[in-house]
XYZ file of C-alpha atoms in Angstrom:
238
model
C -3.958 -7.746 -6.926
C -5.960 -10.705 -5.636
C -3.901 -11.166 -2.598
C -4.220 -7.467 -1.779
C -8.106 -7.559 -2.225
C -8.282 -10.798 -0.346
C -6.422 -9.204 2.602
C -8.443 -5.953 2.461
C -11.929 -7.636 2.485
C -10.899 -10.040 5.326
C -9.745 -7.132 7.465
C -12.718 -4.984 6.609
C -15.509 -7.575 6.746
C -14.244 -10.745 8.256
C -12.605 -13.931 7.023
C -15.826 -16.023 6.472
C -16.990 -15.725 2.823
C -20.325 -17.142 3.806
C -20.876 -13.794 5.821
C -18.744 -11.575 3.583
C -20.060 -11.214 -0.069
C -17.093 -9.192 -1.095
C -14.469 -11.601 0.043
C -16.576 -14.490 -1.567
C -16.492 -12.667 -4.849
C -12.709 -12.216 -4.903
C -12.132 -15.806 -3.784
C -14.258 -16.991 -6.775
C -12.295 -14.585 -9.301
C -8.875 -15.529 -7.818
C -9.881 -19.421 -8.205
C -10.897 -18.999 -11.732
C -7.647 -17.132 -12.499
C -5.647 -20.166 -11.045
C -4.536 -18.630 -7.745
C -3.573 -21.651 -5.549
C -5.762 -22.203 -2.405
C -2.716 -21.982 -0.017
C -2.107 -18.443 -1.251
C -5.676 -17.443 -0.906
C -5.749 -18.716 2.584
C -2.512 -16.949 3.356
C -3.960 -13.528 2.125
C -7.169 -14.076 3.995
C -5.227 -14.829 7.330
C -3.134 -11.852 6.765
C -6.229 -9.726 6.878
C -6.883 -10.913 10.378
C -3.237 -10.194 11.438
C -2.410 -13.944 11.393
C 0.263 -15.962 9.480
C -0.596 -19.065 7.432
C 0.026 -21.257 10.428
C -2.407 -19.180 12.716
C 0.204 -17.366 14.575
C 0.078 -13.635 15.002
C 1.770 -11.186 12.704
C 3.894 -8.304 13.957
C 4.515 -5.064 11.929
C 7.725 -3.209 11.815
C 9.464 -0.552 9.568
C 13.006 -0.462 8.461
C 14.322 3.220 7.630
C 16.892 3.490 4.852
C 18.970 6.292 3.176
C 20.622 5.789 -0.220
C 23.697 7.896 -0.311
C 24.028 7.950 -4.101
C 20.766 9.850 -4.434
C 19.949 10.997 -0.986
C 16.702 9.056 -1.289
C 14.917 8.316 2.066
C 12.805 5.306 2.349
C 10.557 3.593 4.753
C 10.061 -0.120 4.317
C 6.786 -1.717 5.795
C 7.028 -5.123 7.040
C 4.528 -7.554 8.402
C 6.008 -10.843 9.821
C 5.606 -13.756 12.141
C 9.169 -12.955 13.314
C 9.900 -9.431 12.797
C 13.600 -9.703 14.119
C 14.478 -12.294 11.585
C 12.887 -10.122 8.873
C 14.632 -6.931 9.872
C 17.891 -8.805 10.188
C 17.359 -10.245 6.562
C 16.424 -6.763 5.130
C 19.516 -5.081 6.607
C 21.728 -7.594 4.727
C 19.995 -6.647 1.525
C 20.102 -2.909 2.252
C 23.821 -3.210 2.817
C 24.485 -5.476 -0.216
C 22.992 -2.611 -2.411
C 24.921 0.110 -0.573
C 22.061 1.661 1.416
C 22.292 2.778 4.996
C 19.967 1.941 7.842
C 19.322 5.259 9.474
C 16.285 7.159 10.823
C 14.212 8.672 7.855
C 10.639 8.453 9.250
C 10.866 12.115 10.194
C 10.862 13.078 6.579
C 7.276 11.359 6.286
C 3.803 11.489 7.762
C 1.424 8.805 8.074
C -1.768 9.184 6.314
C -4.850 7.101 5.629
C -5.625 6.570 1.941
C -8.696 5.130 0.544
C -9.889 4.543 -2.927
C -13.501 4.215 -3.693
C -14.782 3.323 -7.151
C -18.166 3.036 -8.697
C -19.705 -0.394 -8.825
C -20.431 -1.513 -12.356
C -18.413 -0.832 -15.560
C -20.674 2.107 -16.543
C -21.205 3.461 -13.025
C -20.290 6.954 -12.090
C -19.277 8.456 -8.860
C -21.902 11.272 -8.619
C -21.911 14.909 -7.836
C -18.215 15.683 -6.444
C -19.481 18.332 -4.237
C -21.987 16.201 -2.502
C -19.232 13.380 -2.086
C -16.790 15.914 -0.716
C -19.351 17.108 1.995
C -20.269 13.587 2.950
C -16.701 12.497 3.185
C -15.632 15.431 5.319
C -18.733 14.759 7.695
C -17.620 11.182 7.921
C -14.157 12.191 9.038
C -12.080 12.636 5.891
C -9.547 15.438 5.920
C -9.291 15.688 2.141
C -11.051 14.290 -1.016
C -9.841 14.036 -4.555
C -11.140 12.402 -7.898
C -8.601 10.564 -9.931
C -8.535 10.370 -13.718
C -10.649 7.017 -13.582
C -13.390 8.658 -11.701
C -12.372 6.995 -8.400
C -12.837 8.988 -5.198
C -9.781 9.234 -3.047
C -10.011 9.927 0.578
C -7.414 11.103 2.874
C -7.774 10.573 6.566
C -5.874 10.261 10.029
C -4.744 6.748 10.287
C -6.855 5.707 13.315
C -10.187 6.366 11.313
C -9.181 5.085 7.896
C -10.994 1.982 7.707
C -14.057 3.165 9.661
C -14.290 6.192 7.107
C -13.937 3.840 4.236
C -16.790 1.606 5.219
C -18.948 4.326 6.133
C -18.620 6.269 2.827
C -18.637 3.058 0.516
C -22.085 2.203 2.209
C -23.468 5.888 1.935
C -22.272 6.305 -1.617
C -22.875 2.916 -2.823
C -19.298 2.481 -4.054
C -16.717 -0.247 -3.687
C -13.628 -0.043 -1.567
C -10.832 -0.657 -4.082
C -7.969 0.003 -1.429
C -7.656 1.291 2.005
C -4.182 1.764 3.523
C -2.071 3.656 5.832
C 0.769 4.957 4.053
C 3.998 7.052 4.501
C 3.724 10.458 2.680
C 6.856 12.682 2.291
C 6.489 15.955 4.267
C 8.860 18.136 2.346
C 10.097 18.463 -1.262
C 10.832 15.136 -2.963
C 14.425 14.232 -4.196
C 14.654 14.535 -7.841
C 16.447 11.694 -9.561
C 18.760 13.281 -12.198
C 21.526 10.900 -12.656
C 21.106 7.415 -14.328
C 23.629 5.637 -12.135
C 21.894 6.886 -8.953
C 18.476 5.820 -10.092
C 19.773 2.545 -11.273
C 21.217 1.812 -7.704
C 17.934 2.773 -6.182
C 16.002 0.503 -8.469
C 18.153 -2.444 -7.819
C 17.700 -1.982 -4.045
C 13.878 -1.546 -4.408
C 13.611 -4.597 -6.673
C 15.498 -6.595 -4.101
C 13.545 -5.413 -1.149
C 10.195 -6.005 -2.835
C 11.153 -9.618 -3.461
C 11.357 -10.372 0.263
C 8.110 -12.001 1.238
C 7.380 -9.990 4.419
C 7.600 -6.493 2.694
C 4.268 -4.935 2.342
C 5.259 -1.493 1.074
C 8.177 0.723 0.177
C 7.873 4.504 0.403
C 10.510 6.902 -0.897
C 10.657 10.663 -1.087
C 11.730 10.581 -4.718
C 10.511 12.079 -8.081
C 11.535 12.006 -11.723
C 14.255 14.506 -12.514
C 16.381 14.272 -15.580
C 16.437 10.561 -15.946
C 14.556 8.924 -18.815
C 10.925 8.222 -18.552
C 11.823 4.589 -19.005
C 14.132 4.441 -16.090
C 11.876 6.233 -13.902
C 9.052 3.807 -14.436
C 11.439 0.925 -13.383
C 11.796 2.824 -10.177
C 8.209 3.894 -9.649
C 6.938 0.416 -10.089
C 8.465 -0.807 -6.913
C 7.206 2.066 -4.806
C 4.028 2.145 -2.716
C 1.950 -0.758 -1.738
């Protein structure tokens, strides 16, 4: 989680902690928790679209289908050598019986931002007022989750601008701000333990690859146990 926030605040407000109090705060917390300086530097550089050596990062996606469950996936990659990363991931996908094939048409790209109140006892405020301000700022939909956080849905090209504008206007903290792949149609239910286990194994292997930023899949819990589903779900998303 430290790495994610370091990258986010570097991207939104710049890489210099002297000019970026949000970044400075996360750096201090990460250091206290024992996060190595090299890892902190990598996360900050990633927020600027750079590798740890200063070279530019390239983005890419790998589209995958799992025949055993008919689950479609999109793997988000950020790498200083995307051809190498794609080649490596194709090997992993093949090893776990997945097929590299077009699946992006089953998803739509959306911006998703989570704003949370600042301070342990703070509240988000009147939702109707938040909703109107969010829509005026460019959000297409607004939700409030069970923890009282405000979730903004936007078009990808305005995600970070809307996040910063609303956070400032509402006095809230940007907890996350990402562009995701959301399934466009009904999700595939996981009913068979064997198929769910195969999907879990592939997801776990893919998530271990360092250049993978996120994995999206059009799946949901069916008849498999809650315990098995959680082991699948923990590998999905960002």
